[in-house]
mmCIF file of C-alpha atoms in Angstrom:
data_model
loop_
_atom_site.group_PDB
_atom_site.id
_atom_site.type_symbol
_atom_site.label_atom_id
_atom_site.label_comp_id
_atom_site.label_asym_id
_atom_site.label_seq_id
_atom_site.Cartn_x
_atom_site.Cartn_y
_atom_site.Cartn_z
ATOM 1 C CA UNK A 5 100.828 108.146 123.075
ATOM 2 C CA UNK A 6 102.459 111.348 124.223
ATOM 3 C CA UNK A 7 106.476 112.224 122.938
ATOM 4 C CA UNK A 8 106.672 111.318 127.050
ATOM 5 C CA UNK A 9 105.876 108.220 126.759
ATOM 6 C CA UNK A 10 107.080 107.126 123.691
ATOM 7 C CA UNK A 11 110.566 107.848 125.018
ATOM 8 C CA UNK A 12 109.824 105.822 128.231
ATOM 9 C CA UNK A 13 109.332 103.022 126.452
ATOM 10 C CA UNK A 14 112.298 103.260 124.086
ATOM 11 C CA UNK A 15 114.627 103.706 126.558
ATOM 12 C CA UNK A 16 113.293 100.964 128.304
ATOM 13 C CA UNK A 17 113.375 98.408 125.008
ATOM 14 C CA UNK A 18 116.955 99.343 124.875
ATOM 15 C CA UNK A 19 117.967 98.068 127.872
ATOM 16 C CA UNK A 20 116.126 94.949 127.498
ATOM 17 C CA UNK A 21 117.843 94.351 124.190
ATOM 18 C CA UNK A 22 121.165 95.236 125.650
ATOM 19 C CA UNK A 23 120.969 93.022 128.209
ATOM 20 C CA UNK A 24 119.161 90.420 126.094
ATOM 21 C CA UNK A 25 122.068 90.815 123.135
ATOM 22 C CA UNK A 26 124.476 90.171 126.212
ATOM 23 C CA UNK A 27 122.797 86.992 126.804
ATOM 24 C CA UNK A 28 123.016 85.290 123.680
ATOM 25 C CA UNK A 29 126.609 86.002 122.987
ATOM 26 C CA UNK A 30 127.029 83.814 125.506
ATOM 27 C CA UNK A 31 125.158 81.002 123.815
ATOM 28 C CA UNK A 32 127.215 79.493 121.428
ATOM 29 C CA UNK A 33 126.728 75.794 121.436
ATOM 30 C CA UNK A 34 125.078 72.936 119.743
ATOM 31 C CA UNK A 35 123.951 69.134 120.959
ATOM 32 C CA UNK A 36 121.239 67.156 120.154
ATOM 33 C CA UNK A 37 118.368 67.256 122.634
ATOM 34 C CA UNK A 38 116.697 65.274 124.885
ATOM 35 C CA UNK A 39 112.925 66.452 124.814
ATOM 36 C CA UNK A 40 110.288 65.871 126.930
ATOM 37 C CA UNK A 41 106.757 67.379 126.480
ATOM 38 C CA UNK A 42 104.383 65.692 129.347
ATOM 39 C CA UNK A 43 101.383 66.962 131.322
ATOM 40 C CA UNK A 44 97.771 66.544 131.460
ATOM 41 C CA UNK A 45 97.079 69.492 128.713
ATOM 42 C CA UNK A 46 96.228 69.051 125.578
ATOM 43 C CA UNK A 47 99.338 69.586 122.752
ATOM 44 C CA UNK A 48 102.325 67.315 123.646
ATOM 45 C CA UNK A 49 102.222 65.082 120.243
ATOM 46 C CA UNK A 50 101.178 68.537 118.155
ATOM 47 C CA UNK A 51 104.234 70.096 119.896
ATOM 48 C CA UNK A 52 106.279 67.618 118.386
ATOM 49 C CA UNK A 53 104.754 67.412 114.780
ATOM 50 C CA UNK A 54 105.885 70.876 114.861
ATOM 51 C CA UNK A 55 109.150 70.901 115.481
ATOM 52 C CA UNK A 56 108.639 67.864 112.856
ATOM 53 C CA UNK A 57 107.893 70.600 110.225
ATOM 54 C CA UNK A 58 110.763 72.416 111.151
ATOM 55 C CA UNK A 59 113.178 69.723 110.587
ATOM 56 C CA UNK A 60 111.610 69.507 106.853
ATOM 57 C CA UNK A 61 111.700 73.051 106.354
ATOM 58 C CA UNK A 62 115.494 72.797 106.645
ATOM 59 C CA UNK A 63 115.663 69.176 104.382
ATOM 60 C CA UNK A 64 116.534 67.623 107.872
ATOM 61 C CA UNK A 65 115.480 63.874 108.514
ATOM 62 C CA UNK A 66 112.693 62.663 111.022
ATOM 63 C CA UNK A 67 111.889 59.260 112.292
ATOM 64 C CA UNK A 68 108.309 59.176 114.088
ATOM 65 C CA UNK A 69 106.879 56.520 116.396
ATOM 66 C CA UNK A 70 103.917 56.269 117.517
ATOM 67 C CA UNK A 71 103.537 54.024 120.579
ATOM 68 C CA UNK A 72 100.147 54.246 121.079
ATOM 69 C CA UNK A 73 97.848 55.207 118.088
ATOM 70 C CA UNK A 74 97.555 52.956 115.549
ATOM 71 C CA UNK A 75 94.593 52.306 114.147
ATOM 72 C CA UNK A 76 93.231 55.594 113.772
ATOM 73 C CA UNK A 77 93.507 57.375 110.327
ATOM 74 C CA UNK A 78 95.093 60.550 111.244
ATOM 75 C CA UNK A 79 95.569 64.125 109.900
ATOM 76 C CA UNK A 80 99.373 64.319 111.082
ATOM 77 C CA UNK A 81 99.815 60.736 109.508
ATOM 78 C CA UNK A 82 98.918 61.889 105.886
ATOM 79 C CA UNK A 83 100.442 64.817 106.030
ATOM 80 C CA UNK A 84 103.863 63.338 107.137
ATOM 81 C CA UNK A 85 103.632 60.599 104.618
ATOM 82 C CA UNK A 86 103.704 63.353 102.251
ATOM 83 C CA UNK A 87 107.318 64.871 102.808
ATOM 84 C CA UNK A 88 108.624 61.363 101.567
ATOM 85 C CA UNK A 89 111.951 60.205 102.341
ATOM 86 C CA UNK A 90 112.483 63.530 104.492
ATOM 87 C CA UNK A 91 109.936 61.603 106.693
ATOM 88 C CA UNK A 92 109.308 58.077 108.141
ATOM 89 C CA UNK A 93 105.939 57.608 110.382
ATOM 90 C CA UNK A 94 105.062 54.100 111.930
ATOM 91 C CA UNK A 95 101.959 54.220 113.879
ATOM 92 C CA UNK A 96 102.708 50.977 115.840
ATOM 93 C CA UNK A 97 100.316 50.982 118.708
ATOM 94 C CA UNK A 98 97.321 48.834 119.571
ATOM 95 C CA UNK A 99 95.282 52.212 120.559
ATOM 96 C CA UNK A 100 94.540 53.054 124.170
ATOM 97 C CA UNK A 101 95.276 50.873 127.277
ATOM 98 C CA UNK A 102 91.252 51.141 128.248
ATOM 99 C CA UNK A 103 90.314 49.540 124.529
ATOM 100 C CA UNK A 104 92.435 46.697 124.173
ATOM 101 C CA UNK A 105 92.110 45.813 127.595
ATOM 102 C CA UNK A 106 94.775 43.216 127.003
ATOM 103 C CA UNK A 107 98.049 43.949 128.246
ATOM 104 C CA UNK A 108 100.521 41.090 126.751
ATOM 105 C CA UNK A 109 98.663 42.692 123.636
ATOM 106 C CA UNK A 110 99.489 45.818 124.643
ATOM 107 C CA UNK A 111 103.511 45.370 125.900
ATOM 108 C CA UNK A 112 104.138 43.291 122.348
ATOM 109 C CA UNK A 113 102.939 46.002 120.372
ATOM 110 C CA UNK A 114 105.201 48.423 123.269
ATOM 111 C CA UNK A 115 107.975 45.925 122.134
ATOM 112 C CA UNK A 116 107.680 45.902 118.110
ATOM 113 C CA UNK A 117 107.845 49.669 118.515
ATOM 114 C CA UNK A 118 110.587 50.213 120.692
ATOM 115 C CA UNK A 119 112.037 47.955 118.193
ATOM 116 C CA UNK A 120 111.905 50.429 115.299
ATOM 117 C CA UNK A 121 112.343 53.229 117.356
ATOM 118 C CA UNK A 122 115.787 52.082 118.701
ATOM 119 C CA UNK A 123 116.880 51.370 115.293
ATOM 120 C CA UNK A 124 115.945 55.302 114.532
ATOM 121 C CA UNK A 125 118.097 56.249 117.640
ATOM 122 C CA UNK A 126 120.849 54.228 116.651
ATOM 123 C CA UNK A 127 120.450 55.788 112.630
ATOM 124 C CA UNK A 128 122.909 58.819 112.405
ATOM 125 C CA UNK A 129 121.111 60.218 109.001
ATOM 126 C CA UNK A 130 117.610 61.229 110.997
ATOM 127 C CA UNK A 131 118.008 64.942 112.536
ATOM 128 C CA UNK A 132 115.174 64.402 115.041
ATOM 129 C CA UNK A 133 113.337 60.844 116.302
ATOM 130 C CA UNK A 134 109.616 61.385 117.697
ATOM 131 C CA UNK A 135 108.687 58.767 120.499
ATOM 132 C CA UNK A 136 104.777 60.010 120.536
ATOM 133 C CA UNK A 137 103.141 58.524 123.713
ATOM 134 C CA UNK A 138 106.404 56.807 124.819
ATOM 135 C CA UNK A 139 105.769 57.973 128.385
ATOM 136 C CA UNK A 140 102.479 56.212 128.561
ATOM 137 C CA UNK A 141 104.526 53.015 127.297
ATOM 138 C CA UNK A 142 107.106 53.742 130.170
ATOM 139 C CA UNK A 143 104.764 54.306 132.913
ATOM 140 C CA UNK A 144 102.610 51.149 132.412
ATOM 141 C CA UNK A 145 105.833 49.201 132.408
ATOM 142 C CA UNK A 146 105.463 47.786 128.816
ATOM 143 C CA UNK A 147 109.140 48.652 128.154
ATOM 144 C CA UNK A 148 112.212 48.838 130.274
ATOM 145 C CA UNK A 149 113.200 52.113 131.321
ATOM 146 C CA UNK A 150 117.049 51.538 131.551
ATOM 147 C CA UNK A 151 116.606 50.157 127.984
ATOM 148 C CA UNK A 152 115.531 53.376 126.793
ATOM 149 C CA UNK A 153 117.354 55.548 129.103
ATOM 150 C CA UNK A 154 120.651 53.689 127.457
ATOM 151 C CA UNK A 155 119.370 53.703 123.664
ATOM 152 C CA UNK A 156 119.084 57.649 124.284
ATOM 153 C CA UNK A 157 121.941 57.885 125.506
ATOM 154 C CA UNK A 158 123.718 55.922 123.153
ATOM 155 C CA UNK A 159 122.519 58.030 120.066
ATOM 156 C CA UNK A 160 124.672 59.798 117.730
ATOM 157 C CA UNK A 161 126.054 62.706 118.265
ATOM 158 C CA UNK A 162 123.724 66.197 117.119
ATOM 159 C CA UNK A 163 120.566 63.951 117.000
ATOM 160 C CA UNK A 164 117.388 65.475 118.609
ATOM 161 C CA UNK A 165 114.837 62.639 120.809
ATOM 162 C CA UNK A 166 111.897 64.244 121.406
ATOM 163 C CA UNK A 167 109.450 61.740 123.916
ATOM 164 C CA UNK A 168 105.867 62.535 124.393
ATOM 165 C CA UNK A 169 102.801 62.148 126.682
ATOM 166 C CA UNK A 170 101.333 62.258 130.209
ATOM 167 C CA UNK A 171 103.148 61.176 133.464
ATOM 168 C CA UNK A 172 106.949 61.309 132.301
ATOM 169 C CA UNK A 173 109.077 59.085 134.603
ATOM 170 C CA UNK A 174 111.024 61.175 137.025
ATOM 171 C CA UNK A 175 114.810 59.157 135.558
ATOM 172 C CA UNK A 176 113.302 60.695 132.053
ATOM 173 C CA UNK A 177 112.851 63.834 133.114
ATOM 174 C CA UNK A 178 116.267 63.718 134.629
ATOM 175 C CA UNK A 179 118.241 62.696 132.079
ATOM 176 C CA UNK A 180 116.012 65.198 129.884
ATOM 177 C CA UNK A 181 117.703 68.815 128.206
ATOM 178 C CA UNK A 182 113.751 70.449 127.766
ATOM 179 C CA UNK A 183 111.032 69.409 129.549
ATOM 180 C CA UNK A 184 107.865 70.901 129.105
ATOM 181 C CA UNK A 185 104.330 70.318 131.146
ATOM 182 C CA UNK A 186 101.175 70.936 129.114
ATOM 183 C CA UNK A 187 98.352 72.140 131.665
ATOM 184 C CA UNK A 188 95.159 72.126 131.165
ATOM 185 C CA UNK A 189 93.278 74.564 132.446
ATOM 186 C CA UNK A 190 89.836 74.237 130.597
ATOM 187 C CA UNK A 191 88.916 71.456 128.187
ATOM 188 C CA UNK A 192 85.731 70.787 125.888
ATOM 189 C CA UNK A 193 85.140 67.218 126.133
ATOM 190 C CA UNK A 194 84.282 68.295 129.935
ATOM 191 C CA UNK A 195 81.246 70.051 128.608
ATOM 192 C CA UNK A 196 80.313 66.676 126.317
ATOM 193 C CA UNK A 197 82.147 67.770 123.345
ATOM 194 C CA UNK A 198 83.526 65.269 121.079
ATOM 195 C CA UNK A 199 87.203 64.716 119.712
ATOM 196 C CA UNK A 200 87.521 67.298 116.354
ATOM 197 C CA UNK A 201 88.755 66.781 113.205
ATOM 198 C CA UNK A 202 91.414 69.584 112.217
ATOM 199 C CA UNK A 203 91.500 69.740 116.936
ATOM 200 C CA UNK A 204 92.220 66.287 118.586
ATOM 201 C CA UNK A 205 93.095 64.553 114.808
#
């Protein structure tokens, strides 16, 4: 890298972090958040296990509930149930629509879920409350959206809902603070690879 350049480019980093510092003074507040992570890609419930982890780094509360997976032994199960009472992880599904084939199965298991899950919303000591798969609950109709809409609503103040999987309902999206769309622009199990331990669970 010639002196040239090298001057370029700090010249140029100074600007952005002028007009970057400039930015964030004007960020000063705090809420909790309404968070969305949809989309066909692959990462919406890891997304949220990580932000999880982030809430137990700081000694911050988290209510998880899974909607959907239940009866699979997962990685991201055991290593929740590990942080103890920093933690609480109910895996209260029935597993996927296309295996039980049996929706009055499915929309009481939807129901004994939503259950716990509003009594996390309503519980001012968790930080954060994970809905994993709550959009796939919401788009087959198994729970009522205004029901939800309200009981997110209704949480306390500072309290972070984050909701997870494909085809989020447009009234979610609207009444969400972050939404974010996993794409997926290549995936293995299109070539005949399997589900991965340490990958998919």
């Amino acid at each position: 890298m010639t002196e040239d350049t090298d001057l370029r480019h700090r010249e140029k980093m100074a600007k952005k972090k002028a007009s970057r510092d400039k930015m964030m003074a004007k960020k000063s507040g705090e809420k909790g958040l309404v968070i969305v992570h949809t989309g066909a890609g692959k990462g919406k419930s890891t997304a949220a296990f990580g932000m999880a982890i982030r809430c137990v780094g700081h000694g911050m509360p988290v209510g998880i509930v899974q909607f959907i997976k239940g009866a699979w032994d997962t990685a991201e199960r055991r290593i929740m149930d590990g942080f103890g009472d920093l933690v609480t992880f109910r895996a209260m599904g029935e597993g996927f629509t296309w295996e039980t084939q049996d929706r009055a199965r499915d929309v009481e298991a939807a129901g004994r879920a939503w259950e716990l899950a509003s009594a996390m919303l309503a519980d001012p000591t968790y930080h954060m409350v994970i809905l994993d798969e709550l959009n796939v609950a919401l788009r087959y109709d198994y729970l009522p959206l205004d029901t939800v809409l309200a009981a997110i609503k209704a949480r306390p103040e500072g309290q972070h809902v984050v909701i997870t999987g494909r085809n989020a309902l447009p009234a979610l999206i609207e009444a969400a603070d972050l939404v974010t769309e996993m794409t997926m622009v290549k995936h293995p199990f299109r070539d005949g690879i399997k589900a991965q331990k340490g990958v998919e669970f």
